[in-house]
Coordinates of C-alpha atoms in Angstrom, one line a residue:
M623 CA -21.9 -160.4 31.8
N624 CA -20.1 -158.8 29.0
T625 CA -17.2 -156.6 30.6
M626 CA -16.8 -154.4 27.5
S627 CA -19.0 -151.2 27.5
P628 CA -21.9 -151.1 24.9
V629 CA -20.3 -147.8 23.3
Y630 CA -16.7 -147.2 23.0
T631 CA -14.2 -145.0 20.9
I632 CA -11.6 -146.0 18.2
Q633 CA -9.0 -143.5 19.4
T634 CA -6.9 -143.6 16.1
E635 CA -9.9 -142.4 14.0
C636 CA -11.1 -139.6 16.2
Q637 CA -10.7 -136.2 14.4
D638 CA -10.9 -133.5 17.2
C639 CA -14.4 -132.2 16.1
Y640 CA -16.1 -132.6 19.5
K641 CA -19.4 -133.1 17.6
C642 CA -20.0 -136.1 20.1
I643 CA -19.6 -133.9 22.9
R644 CA -22.4 -131.2 21.4
R645 CA -24.6 -134.3 20.6
C646 CA -24.0 -136.3 24.1
P647 CA -27.0 -135.3 26.3
V648 CA -25.0 -136.3 29.6
K649 CA -21.4 -135.0 28.3
A650 CA -20.0 -138.7 29.1
I651 CA -17.0 -137.8 26.9
R652 CA -13.5 -137.1 28.2
V653 CA -11.0 -135.5 25.9
E654 CA -7.2 -136.3 26.2
S655 CA -4.6 -135.1 23.9
G656 CA -7.1 -134.1 21.5
H657 CA -9.1 -137.4 21.4
A658 CA -12.6 -137.8 22.5
A659 CA -13.2 -141.1 24.6
V660 CA -16.6 -142.3 26.0
M661 CA -16.7 -142.6 29.7
S662 CA -18.6 -145.7 30.4
E663 CA -19.1 -145.1 33.9
L664 CA -21.2 -141.9 32.8
C665 CA -22.8 -143.4 29.6
I666 CA -26.4 -144.1 29.3
A667 CA -26.0 -145.9 25.8
C668 CA -28.5 -143.8 24.1
G669 CA -26.2 -144.0 20.9
R670 CA -26.3 -140.2 20.1
C671 CA -22.6 -140.0 19.7
V672 CA -22.4 -143.3 17.4
I673 CA -25.1 -141.8 15.0
N674 CA -23.5 -138.2 14.8
C675 CA -19.8 -139.1 14.8
P676 CA -18.5 -137.9 11.4
A677 CA -15.2 -140.0 11.5
H678 CA -17.1 -143.1 12.9
A679 CA -14.8 -143.1 15.8
K680 CA -17.9 -143.9 18.1
Q681 CA -19.0 -147.6 17.8
Y682 CA -21.2 -150.0 19.7
R683 CA -20.2 -153.3 20.7
D684 CA -20.6 -156.0 18.2
D685 CA -22.6 -159.0 19.7
T686 CA -23.0 -160.9 16.7
P687 CA -20.1 -163.5 17.8
L688 CA -22.0 -163.9 21.0
A689 CA -25.1 -164.5 19.0
E690 CA -23.5 -167.1 16.7
K691 CA -21.9 -168.8 19.4
L692 CA -25.4 -169.2 21.1
L693 CA -26.6 -170.7 17.9
E694 CA -23.7 -173.4 17.6
S695 CA -24.4 -174.2 21.4
G696 CA -27.1 -176.8 20.3
K697 CA -29.7 -175.0 22.6
K698 CA -33.0 -173.6 21.4
V699 CA -32.4 -169.8 20.5
I700 CA -35.5 -167.6 20.3
V701 CA -35.4 -164.3 18.7
S702 CA -37.1 -161.4 20.5
L703 CA -37.7 -159.2 17.6
A704 CA -38.6 -155.3 18.2
P705 CA -41.9 -154.2 16.6
S706 CA -40.1 -151.4 14.7
F707 CA -38.8 -154.2 12.4
R708 CA -41.7 -153.1 9.8
S709 CA -40.1 -150.1 9.1
E710 CA -36.4 -151.4 9.1
F711 CA -37.3 -154.1 6.7
P712 CA -40.5 -152.7 4.7
H713 CA -39.8 -155.2 1.8
Y714 CA -40.0 -158.3 3.9
T715 CA -43.5 -159.7 5.0
P716 CA -43.3 -160.8 8.9
N717 CA -43.4 -164.4 7.7
Q718 CA -40.6 -163.9 5.3
L719 CA -38.2 -162.2 7.8
I720 CA -38.9 -164.9 10.4
S721 CA -37.9 -167.5 7.6
V722 CA -34.8 -165.5 7.1
L723 CA -34.0 -165.8 11.0
K724 CA -34.4 -169.3 11.0
Q725 CA -32.2 -169.8 8.0
L726 CA -29.6 -168.2 10.4
G727 CA -30.4 -171.1 13.0
F728 CA -32.7 -169.5 15.3
Y729 CA -35.5 -171.9 16.7
G730 CA -38.2 -169.2 16.5
V731 CA -39.0 -165.7 16.5
S732 CA -41.3 -164.0 19.0
E733 CA -42.1 -160.1 19.2
T734 CA -40.7 -158.1 21.8
A735 CA -44.1 -156.3 21.5
L736 CA -45.6 -159.2 23.4
G737 CA -43.6 -158.4 26.4
A738 CA -44.7 -154.8 26.0
D739 CA -48.2 -156.0 26.1
L740 CA -47.7 -157.7 29.4
V741 CA -46.0 -154.5 30.5
S742 CA -49.0 -152.5 29.4
Y743 CA -51.3 -154.6 31.3
E744 CA -49.3 -154.5 34.4
V745 CA -48.7 -150.7 34.3
S746 CA -52.4 -149.8 33.5
S747 CA -53.4 -152.0 36.5
K748 CA -50.9 -150.3 38.7
L749 CA -51.9 -147.0 37.8
S750 CA -55.4 -147.3 38.4
Q751 CA -54.7 -149.0 41.9
S752 CA -52.2 -146.5 42.9
V753 CA -54.2 -143.4 42.1
Y754 CA -56.9 -144.4 44.5
K755 CA -55.1 -146.3 46.9
N756 CA -51.8 -144.2 47.5
R757 CA -52.8 -141.0 46.0
Q758 CA -49.5 -140.9 43.9
K759 CA -49.3 -137.8 41.8
L760 CA -46.5 -138.9 39.2
F761 CA -45.7 -142.1 37.3
I762 CA -42.7 -142.4 34.9
S763 CA -42.6 -145.4 32.5
S764 CA -39.7 -147.9 32.8
A765 CA -40.1 -149.1 29.1
C766 CA -36.9 -147.5 27.5
P767 CA -33.5 -148.5 29.5
A768 CA -31.5 -145.4 28.2
A769 CA -34.4 -143.0 29.5
V770 CA -34.5 -145.0 33.0
E771 CA -30.8 -144.9 33.3
F772 CA -30.7 -141.2 32.6
I773 CA -33.3 -140.4 35.3
K774 CA -31.6 -142.7 37.8
R775 CA -28.1 -141.2 37.2
Y776 CA -28.9 -137.6 36.3
M777 CA -32.3 -136.7 37.8
S778 CA -32.1 -139.0 40.6
G779 CA -34.7 -137.0 42.6
Y780 CA -37.3 -138.4 40.2
A781 CA -36.1 -142.0 40.4
P782 CA -38.7 -143.1 42.8
Y783 CA -41.4 -142.2 40.6
I784 CA -40.3 -144.7 37.8
T785 CA -42.8 -147.5 37.9
D786 CA -41.4 -150.7 39.2
C787 CA -42.0 -152.8 36.3
A788 CA -39.7 -154.9 34.0
S789 CA -38.8 -153.4 30.6
P790 CA -40.7 -155.0 27.4
L791 CA -37.6 -156.9 26.6
L792 CA -37.0 -158.3 30.2
A793 CA -40.7 -159.2 30.4
H794 CA -40.7 -160.9 27.1
A795 CA -37.5 -162.9 28.1
R796 CA -39.1 -163.9 31.3
Y797 CA -42.3 -165.0 29.5
L798 CA -40.4 -166.9 26.7
R799 CA -38.5 -168.8 29.5
K800 CA -41.8 -169.5 31.5
I801 CA -43.3 -171.1 28.3
Y802 CA -40.5 -172.9 26.6
G803 CA -38.3 -173.7 29.5
N804 CA -35.4 -172.0 31.4
D805 CA -32.9 -173.8 29.2
I806 CA -33.5 -171.6 26.1
E807 CA -31.6 -168.7 25.1
V808 CA -33.0 -165.3 24.2
V809 CA -31.5 -163.0 21.6
F810 CA -32.8 -159.4 21.1
V811 CA -32.9 -157.8 17.7
G812 CA -33.9 -154.4 17.4
P813 CA -32.9 -150.7 17.1
C814 CA -31.5 -150.2 20.4
I815 CA -27.9 -150.1 21.8
A816 CA -29.2 -149.7 25.3
K817 CA -30.6 -153.0 25.1
K818 CA -27.0 -154.5 25.2
R819 CA -26.9 -152.8 28.7
E820 CA -30.0 -154.9 29.8
A821 CA -28.3 -158.2 28.3
D822 CA -25.4 -157.3 30.3
V823 CA -27.5 -156.9 33.8
W824 CA -30.2 -159.5 33.4
N825 CA -29.4 -163.3 32.9
E826 CA -32.8 -164.0 31.3
I827 CA -31.5 -161.8 28.2
S828 CA -28.7 -163.8 26.4
A829 CA -27.4 -161.2 24.1
A830 CA -28.9 -158.2 22.2
I831 CA -28.0 -157.3 18.6
T832 CA -29.3 -154.2 16.5
F833 CA -30.8 -154.5 13.1
K834 CA -27.5 -153.2 11.5
E835 CA -25.8 -156.2 13.2
L836 CA -28.6 -158.7 11.9
R837 CA -27.7 -157.5 8.4
K838 CA -24.2 -158.3 9.0
M839 CA -25.2 -161.9 9.9
M840 CA -27.4 -162.3 6.7
T841 CA -24.5 -161.0 4.7
D842 CA -22.0 -163.4 6.2
A843 CA -24.6 -166.2 5.7
G844 CA -25.0 -165.3 2.0
I845 CA -28.6 -164.2 2.6
A846 CA -29.2 -161.3 0.2
E847 CA -31.3 -158.4 1.9
V848 CA -32.2 -156.4 -1.0
Q849 CA -35.1 -157.9 -3.1
T850 CA -35.6 -156.5 -6.5
E851 CA -38.2 -159.2 -7.7
G852 CA -41.5 -160.0 -6.3
H853 CA -45.4 -159.6 -6.5
L854 CA -48.2 -157.8 -5.0
D855 CA -50.4 -159.4 -2.4
E856 CA -54.2 -158.9 -2.0
D857 CA -53.8 -155.9 0.0
G858 CA -51.4 -154.3 -2.6
N859 CA -48.2 -154.8 -0.5
F860 CA -45.1 -155.7 -2.4
V861 CA -44.0 -159.2 -1.5
P862 CA -40.2 -160.0 -2.6
F863 CA -39.0 -163.5 -3.6
I864 CA -36.9 -165.3 -1.2
S865 CA -35.2 -168.7 -1.4
A866 CA -37.3 -172.0 -2.0
K867 CA -36.5 -173.2 1.4
A868 CA -38.1 -170.1 3.1
Q869 CA -41.0 -170.3 0.7
D870 CA -41.7 -173.8 1.6
E871 CA -42.5 -172.8 5.3
K872 CA -45.3 -170.9 6.5
P873 CA -43.8 -169.5 9.7
D874 CA -45.3 -167.2 12.3
F875 CA -44.6 -165.6 15.7
I876 CA -44.4 -167.8 18.7
P877 CA -46.3 -168.2 20.9
R878 CA -48.6 -166.0 19.3
R879 CA -48.5 -162.4 17.6
A880 CA -48.6 -159.4 20.0
A881 CA -51.5 -156.8 20.4
K882 CA -51.5 -153.0 20.2
A883 CA -48.1 -153.0 22.1
E884 CA -46.7 -153.1 18.5
L885 CA -47.1 -149.3 18.6
F886 CA -44.5 -149.1 21.6
P887 CA -41.5 -147.9 18.9
L888 CA -43.6 -144.6 18.5
E889 CA -43.9 -141.5 20.8
G890 CA -47.2 -142.1 22.7
G891 CA -47.4 -145.8 21.8
M892 CA -47.2 -147.2 25.3
I893 CA -50.0 -144.8 26.4
A894 CA -52.1 -146.0 23.6
A895 CA -51.5 -149.6 24.5
C896 CA -52.2 -149.2 28.3
K897 CA -55.4 -147.6 27.4
K898 CA -56.7 -150.8 25.7
Y899 CA -56.4 -152.7 29.0
K900 CA -57.6 -149.9 31.4
Q901 CA -59.3 -146.4 30.7
L902 CA -56.9 -144.8 33.1
R903 CA -59.7 -142.4 34.2
D904 CA -58.6 -139.5 36.3
I905 CA -54.9 -140.0 35.0
R906 CA -53.3 -137.4 32.7
T907 CA -50.8 -138.7 30.2
I908 CA -47.8 -137.2 28.5
A909 CA -45.5 -138.9 26.2
V910 CA -42.0 -137.4 25.8
S911 CA -39.1 -138.5 23.5
G912 CA -35.5 -137.3 23.4
I913 CA -33.2 -137.0 26.6
E914 CA -33.3 -133.4 26.4
A915 CA -37.1 -133.0 26.2
I916 CA -37.1 -135.5 29.3
R917 CA -34.7 -133.3 31.2
D918 CA -36.9 -130.0 30.1
T919 CA -40.0 -131.9 31.3
L920 CA -38.9 -132.8 34.7
S921 CA -36.6 -130.0 35.6
G922 CA -38.1 -128.0 38.5
L923 CA -41.3 -130.1 38.5
D924 CA -42.8 -129.9 41.9
V925 CA -44.8 -133.2 42.2
S926 CA -47.0 -131.8 44.9
S927 CA -48.2 -129.1 42.6
L928 CA -49.8 -131.4 40.1
S929 CA -53.4 -131.1 40.5
E930 CA -54.1 -134.6 38.9
P931 CA -52.2 -137.7 38.6
L932 CA -49.6 -137.7 35.9
F933 CA -48.3 -140.8 33.7
L934 CA -45.1 -139.7 31.7
E935 CA -44.0 -141.9 28.8
V936 CA -40.2 -141.4 28.4
L937 CA -38.2 -142.5 25.4
S938 CA -34.7 -141.6 24.8
C939 CA -34.7 -141.4 20.9
T940 CA -36.6 -138.4 19.6
G941 CA -39.8 -139.8 17.8
G942 CA -39.3 -143.2 19.4
C943 CA -37.6 -146.6 18.7
V944 CA -38.0 -146.1 14.9
N945 CA -35.2 -143.5 15.4
G946 CA -32.9 -145.8 17.1
P947 CA -29.3 -145.7 16.7
G948 CA -29.3 -149.5 15.5
T949 CA -31.4 -148.6 12.4
E950 CA -30.4 -147.7 9.2
Q951 CA -32.9 -144.8 8.8
T952 CA -33.0 -144.8 5.1
S953 CA -36.7 -143.6 4.8
A954 CA -38.6 -140.7 6.1
M955 CA -39.7 -140.4 9.7
A956 CA -43.4 -140.1 8.4
L957 CA -43.2 -143.3 6.4
R958 CA -41.6 -145.2 9.2
R959 CA -44.2 -144.0 11.5
M960 CA -46.9 -145.2 9.0
Q961 CA -45.4 -148.4 8.4
T962 CA -45.4 -149.3 12.0
I963 CA -48.9 -148.1 12.5
D964 CA -50.4 -150.1 9.5
F965 CA -48.6 -153.2 11.1
A966 CA -50.3 -152.6 14.6
E967 CA -53.7 -151.8 13.1
K968 CA -54.2 -155.5 12.1
A969 CA -53.2 -156.6 15.7
D970 CA -55.7 -157.4 18.3
N971 CA -56.5 -154.8 21.0
T972 CA -55.3 -156.8 23.8
L973 CA -53.6 -160.2 24.8
D974 CA -56.0 -163.1 25.6
D975 CA -56.7 -164.2 29.2
R976 CA -54.7 -167.2 28.8
T977 CA -51.5 -165.4 27.9
I978 CA -52.3 -162.8 30.5
R979 CA -52.5 -165.7 33.1
A980 CA -48.9 -166.7 32.0
I981 CA -47.6 -163.4 33.2
P982 CA -44.1 -163.8 34.7
E983 CA -42.5 -161.9 37.6
M984 CA -42.8 -158.2 36.4
Q985 CA -40.6 -156.4 38.8
G986 CA -37.1 -155.0 38.1
T987 CA -35.7 -151.8 36.4
L988 CA -32.3 -151.2 35.1
P989 CA -30.1 -150.3 37.9
G990 CA -28.1 -146.8 38.0
D991 CA -26.5 -145.1 40.6
P992 CA -26.7 -141.3 40.8
V993 CA -23.9 -139.4 39.3
E994 CA -22.4 -137.2 41.8
E995 CA -22.0 -133.7 40.5
K996 CA -18.8 -131.9 41.0
V997 CA -18.9 -128.5 42.6
F998 CA -16.3 -125.9 42.3
T999 CA -15.9 -122.4 43.7
E1000 CA -16.6 -119.2 41.9
S1001 CA -13.1 -118.5 41.9
Q1002 CA -12.0 -121.8 40.6
I1003 CA -14.3 -121.2 37.7
N1004 CA -13.3 -117.8 37.0
E1005 CA -9.8 -119.0 37.2
A1006 CA -10.4 -121.7 34.6
M1007 CA -11.9 -119.3 32.2
R1008 CA -9.3 -116.7 32.7
S1009 CA -6.6 -119.4 31.4
V1010 CA -8.6 -119.6 27.9
G1011 CA -8.9 -115.7 27.8
K1012 CA -12.4 -115.2 29.3
Y1013 CA -11.6 -112.2 31.5
S1014 CA -15.3 -110.7 31.5
A1015 CA -18.8 -111.5 30.7
A1016 CA -18.2 -110.1 27.3
D1017 CA -15.5 -112.7 26.6
E1018 CA -18.0 -115.5 27.2
I1019 CA -19.4 -115.8 23.8
N1020 CA -20.8 -119.4 24.5
C1021 CA -20.1 -120.6 20.9
N1022 CA -20.5 -124.2 21.6
G1023 CA -17.4 -124.9 19.5
C1024 CA -16.0 -126.8 22.3
G1025 CA -19.1 -129.1 22.6
Y1026 CA -20.3 -127.2 26.0
E1027 CA -23.4 -125.0 25.7
T1028 CA -21.6 -122.4 27.6
C1029 CA -18.2 -121.0 28.7
R1030 CA -18.7 -121.7 32.2
N1031 CA -19.7 -125.3 31.5
F1032 CA -16.5 -125.7 29.5
A1033 CA -14.8 -124.2 32.5
V1034 CA -16.2 -126.7 35.0
A1035 CA -15.4 -129.6 32.3
M1036 CA -11.8 -128.4 32.5
L1037 CA -11.8 -128.4 36.4
S1038 CA -13.2 -131.9 36.2
G1039 CA -10.5 -133.2 34.0
V1040 CA -12.6 -134.2 31.0
A1041 CA -11.7 -131.3 28.9
E1042 CA -8.6 -129.4 27.6
K1043 CA -8.1 -125.6 26.8
T1044 CA -7.1 -126.4 23.2
M1045 CA -10.9 -127.3 22.8
C1046 CA -11.9 -123.4 23.0
V1047 CA -11.9 -122.3 19.5
S1048 CA -11.8 -118.5 20.5
Y1049 CA -9.0 -119.2 22.7
M1050 CA -7.0 -121.0 20.0
R1051 CA -7.9 -118.4 17.4
K1052 CA -6.6 -115.8 19.5
L1053 CA -3.5 -117.9 20.5
A1054 CA -2.7 -118.3 16.8
Q1055 CA -3.3 -114.5 15.9
K1056 CA -0.8 -113.7 18.7
K1057 CA 1.7 -116.1 17.5
A1058 CA 1.4 -114.9 13.9
N1059 CA 1.5 -111.4 14.8
G1060 CA 4.6 -111.9 16.8
L1061 CA 6.3 -113.8 14.2
V1062 CA 5.3 -111.0 11.4
R1063 CA 6.8 -108.5 13.8
A1064 CA 9.9 -110.3 14.6
I1065 CA 10.8 -111.4 11.2
P1066 CA 13.9 -109.3 9.8
S1067 CA 12.3 -109.1 6.3
G1068 CA 9.6 -107.2 5.3
V1069 CA 5.9 -109.2 5.3
V1070 CA 2.8 -108.0 3.9
I1071 CA -0.6 -109.9 3.6
V1072 CA -3.1 -108.7 0.9
D1073 CA -6.5 -109.7 -0.2
K1074 CA -7.7 -110.3 -3.9
N1075 CA -8.4 -106.4 -4.3
M1076 CA -4.7 -105.6 -3.3
N1077 CA -5.6 -104.1 0.0
I1078 CA -3.4 -104.8 2.8
V1079 CA -4.6 -107.1 5.5
E1080 CA -1.4 -107.1 7.6
C1081 CA 2.3 -106.0 7.3
N1082 CA 5.2 -105.3 9.6
K1083 CA 7.4 -102.3 10.3
N1084 CA 10.1 -103.6 8.3
F1085 CA 7.8 -103.7 5.1
A1086 CA 6.7 -100.1 5.6
K1087 CA 10.4 -99.1 5.8
L1088 CA 11.1 -100.7 2.5
M1089 CA 8.5 -98.8 0.9
G1090 CA 9.9 -95.6 1.8
Q1091 CA 9.7 -93.0 4.9
D1092 CA 6.4 -92.0 4.0
I1093 CA 4.8 -95.4 4.4
A1094 CA 6.8 -96.0 7.4
D1095 CA 5.3 -92.7 9.0
M1096 CA 1.9 -93.9 8.1
Y1097 CA 2.6 -97.1 9.6
D1098 CA 3.6 -95.3 13.0
V1099 CA 0.0 -93.9 13.0
K1100 CA -1.7 -96.9 11.8
P1101 CA 0.2 -100.4 12.6
G1102 CA -0.5 -103.0 10.2
L1103 CA -1.7 -100.6 7.4
E1104 CA -5.1 -102.6 7.3
G1105 CA -6.9 -101.7 4.2
A1106 CA -4.0 -99.6 2.4
D1107 CA -3.9 -100.0 -1.3
L1108 CA -0.6 -102.0 -2.1
A1109 CA -0.7 -101.0 -5.6
A1110 CA -0.4 -97.3 -4.8
M1111 CA 2.8 -98.5 -2.8
T1112 CA 4.7 -100.6 -5.1
K1113 CA 4.8 -101.8 -8.7
S1114 CA 5.1 -105.5 -7.2
A1115 CA 1.4 -105.6 -6.8
R1116 CA 1.2 -107.5 -10.0
L1117 CA 3.3 -110.4 -8.5
F1118 CA 0.5 -110.8 -5.8
K1119 CA -2.2 -110.5 -8.6
S1120 CA -0.3 -113.3 -10.4
V1121 CA -0.7 -116.1 -7.6
L1122 CA -4.4 -115.0 -6.9
V1123 CA -5.9 -115.4 -10.2
P1124 CA -7.7 -118.8 -11.1
N1125 CA -5.2 -121.7 -11.5
G1126 CA -2.2 -119.3 -10.9
P1127 CA 1.1 -120.5 -9.5
D1128 CA 1.4 -121.1 -5.6
V1129 CA 4.5 -119.3 -5.1
V1130 CA 6.3 -116.5 -7.2
E1131 CA 9.9 -115.5 -6.8
R1132 CA 11.1 -112.2 -8.4
E1133 CA 13.5 -109.4 -8.1
V1134 CA 11.9 -105.8 -8.5
H1135 CA 13.7 -102.5 -8.9
E1136 CA 12.1 -100.1 -6.5
A1137 CA 13.9 -96.6 -6.8
K1138 CA 17.6 -97.4 -6.1
K1139 CA 16.9 -100.9 -4.5
I1140 CA 16.7 -104.1 -5.6
L1141 CA 13.9 -106.0 -3.7
H1142 CA 13.6 -109.7 -3.7
Y1143 CA 9.8 -110.9 -3.3
T1144 CA 8.7 -114.3 -2.5
V1145 CA 4.9 -114.3 -2.8
F1146 CA 2.8 -117.3 -2.0
V1147 CA -0.9 -118.1 -1.7
I1148 CA -2.4 -118.3 1.8
E1149 CA -6.1 -118.9 0.5
K1150 CA -6.6 -119.7 -3.2
E1151 CA -7.9 -116.7 -5.0
E1152 CA -8.5 -114.7 -1.9
I1153 CA -5.4 -114.0 0.2
A1154 CA -1.7 -113.8 -0.6
A1155 CA 1.4 -113.1 1.5
G1156 CA 4.9 -111.8 0.4
V1157 CA 8.2 -111.7 2.2
V1158 CA 10.4 -108.8 0.9
E1159 CA 14.2 -108.4 1.2
D1160 CA 16.4 -105.7 0.2
V1161 CA 19.3 -107.4 -1.7
T1162 CA 21.2 -104.3 -1.9
A1163 CA 21.7 -103.8 1.8
P1164 CA 25.2 -104.5 3.1
K1165 CA 24.0 -107.6 5.0
N1166 CA 22.0 -109.0 2.3
Q1167 CA 24.8 -108.4 -0.3
K1168 CA 27.2 -110.4 1.8
E1169 CA 24.7 -113.2 2.2
R1170 CA 23.9 -112.9 -1.6
T1171 CA 27.6 -113.0 -2.6
I1172 CA 28.2 -116.2 -0.5
S1173 CA 25.0 -117.6 -2.1
Q1174 CA 26.1 -116.7 -5.6
A1175 CA 29.5 -117.9 -4.9
Q1176 CA 28.1 -121.3 -3.8
K1177 CA 26.0 -121.7 -6.7
V1178 CA 29.1 -121.3 -8.8
I1179 CA 31.1 -123.9 -6.8
D1180 CA 28.2 -126.4 -6.9
K1181 CA 27.8 -125.7 -10.7
N1182 CA 31.3 -126.3 -11.6
L1183 CA 31.5 -129.4 -9.4
A1184 CA 28.5 -130.9 -11.1
T1185 CA 29.8 -130.1 -14.6
V1186 CA 33.4 -131.8 -13.9
Q1187 CA 32.5 -135.1 -15.7
K1188 CA 30.8 -133.2 -18.5
I1189 CA 33.3 -130.3 -18.9
A1190 CA 33.9 -130.7 -22.6
F1191 CA 30.2 -130.9 -23.5
L1192 CA 29.2 -128.1 -21.1
L1193 CA 32.1 -125.8 -21.0
G1194 CA 30.6 -123.0 -23.1
E1195 CA 27.2 -123.2 -21.4
N1196 CA 28.7 -123.1 -18.1
A1197 CA 31.0 -120.4 -18.8
A1198 CA 28.3 -118.3 -19.8
E1199 CA 26.2 -119.0 -16.8
T1200 CA 29.0 -118.3 -14.5
E1201 CA 29.7 -115.1 -16.1
S1202 CA 26.0 -114.2 -15.6
M1203 CA 26.1 -115.0 -12.1
L1204 CA 29.4 -112.9 -11.5
N1205 CA 27.9 -110.1 -13.4
S1206 CA 24.9 -110.2 -11.1
I1207 CA 27.1 -109.9 -8.3
I1208 CA 29.1 -106.9 -9.6
E1209 CA 25.9 -105.0 -10.6
S1210 CA 24.9 -105.4 -7.0
Y1211 CA 27.9 -104.0 -5.6
S1212 CA 27.8 -101.1 -8.4
I1213 CA 24.3 -100.1 -7.2
D1214 CA 25.8 -99.9 -3.7
D1215 CA 28.7 -97.8 -4.5
E1216 CA 26.4 -95.3 -6.5
Q1217 CA 24.1 -95.2 -3.5
D1218 CA 27.1 -94.5 -1.3
G1219 CA 28.2 -91.8 -3.6
D1220 CA 24.8 -90.1 -3.4
D1221 CA 24.9 -90.2 0.3
D1222 CA 28.3 -88.5 0.2
K1223 CA 27.1 -85.6 -1.8

């Protein structure tokens, strides 16, 4: 048994998007320090997180090394090929794909659908008997391992209604061992990650790889998948040319081709195959695909209220196995369905009697212990919500940004230790806004933020004071001055416009004379062509004059030290710059003296 979970996380690749939580139907994800990790003890291996992770941080276990090791063992290794291969490899005829697999070293190729036919025969027989003998009202199919595990773990009240019948893969593996001997190895190839769980549990299944993993083996072996040359057969199908070695053979499925169970990859396919063996009179049938749909179908169902017996076919992938996580899904869903149906139409309706007589042991479903739901008091939940700023029902916006459907569900996840406060988008936004507002208010300089129309978005009291007493009075009435026209307050609005034009500079520093003040502006872009901010200082203020004097003097010192080695060459230029700096300092003091004189008057 493989000890590594079928689905896992590459922590260094996780980008804190929480998309895996949104997509996971059972929320088997724990977030620690901003990274989302799969909890194998809760995972049903449906593969939804693998498909939807934008950073490819969610991966499934690569079992190609195990398959290659089996091929090197010298034993007969037989492929159990899922019937959805027709939609995954449409440019290969079945015989050509078999040839490719044999080139990889497999002894033979058999259809998993052969096991599905055995399941169809067994289930249809049991349904007919149970309806009249036991008066049972509900039957749930056991064909999909992810769906079975979901019901056993998360809807355990309906677990007793799962038919005690092996999955198609398990039935097929047992059948092949009965026909070819127990010393063979059986490797599943198909679209399903959950089959890896079956291989971990049942000894009859040696390994399970996906279609993507098969492509990897083909690439490593130098077998080109994409075929650009070929011909049309008598039915008008494109037949690609493959290697001479493969063309010399006329391989076929062993020990025979499957029957109508080749429809199993499609929603309703199992019901259609079962009806080929038994009419299923007096039994209602419903096909449901997708974990959410299964949950909705069963939630609150009172079995005793059913007027007639119901057989429920359940598949974890929406639309069926042709949408499995181990597929490339490069073509439209409609086309994949049609390719599967077209292939199945040419199959027999049922298996022959000789094959049926060789049916193996058919009991056994994938085990799964019920997940105990943690229960918290209302006060605990409310306290958790208050920790992220949810003080009333109005605060519970249920935005799903954290990955959970409701704020209450998120609070329960925090209490369960699988979620963090920082996952709440509204909480983090409010926190960031509070920090920004606090910084703007506390900074000793004037700060103003404007949009491209020169309307103020936010400013602090110090900026309002720099603009004059009238503006300061306006600030007292309307803190922040949101919506006020900056251009009506100061001629420095042109600096903000200069950074908001297309291809404008990111930062501009200028000194602007406003009345009897010299204001130093540092204007920078927050959002290109949309929002800009400015930090404003009155360089004529006594404190700023002192700092400016020190700064200008330091510049003089640094400049002179830098020019010692080139004093002869740069003497004139340096003297001119020094004079300019000193004159600037003198001018600053002169303005201050003039202002003091006015105050005395």
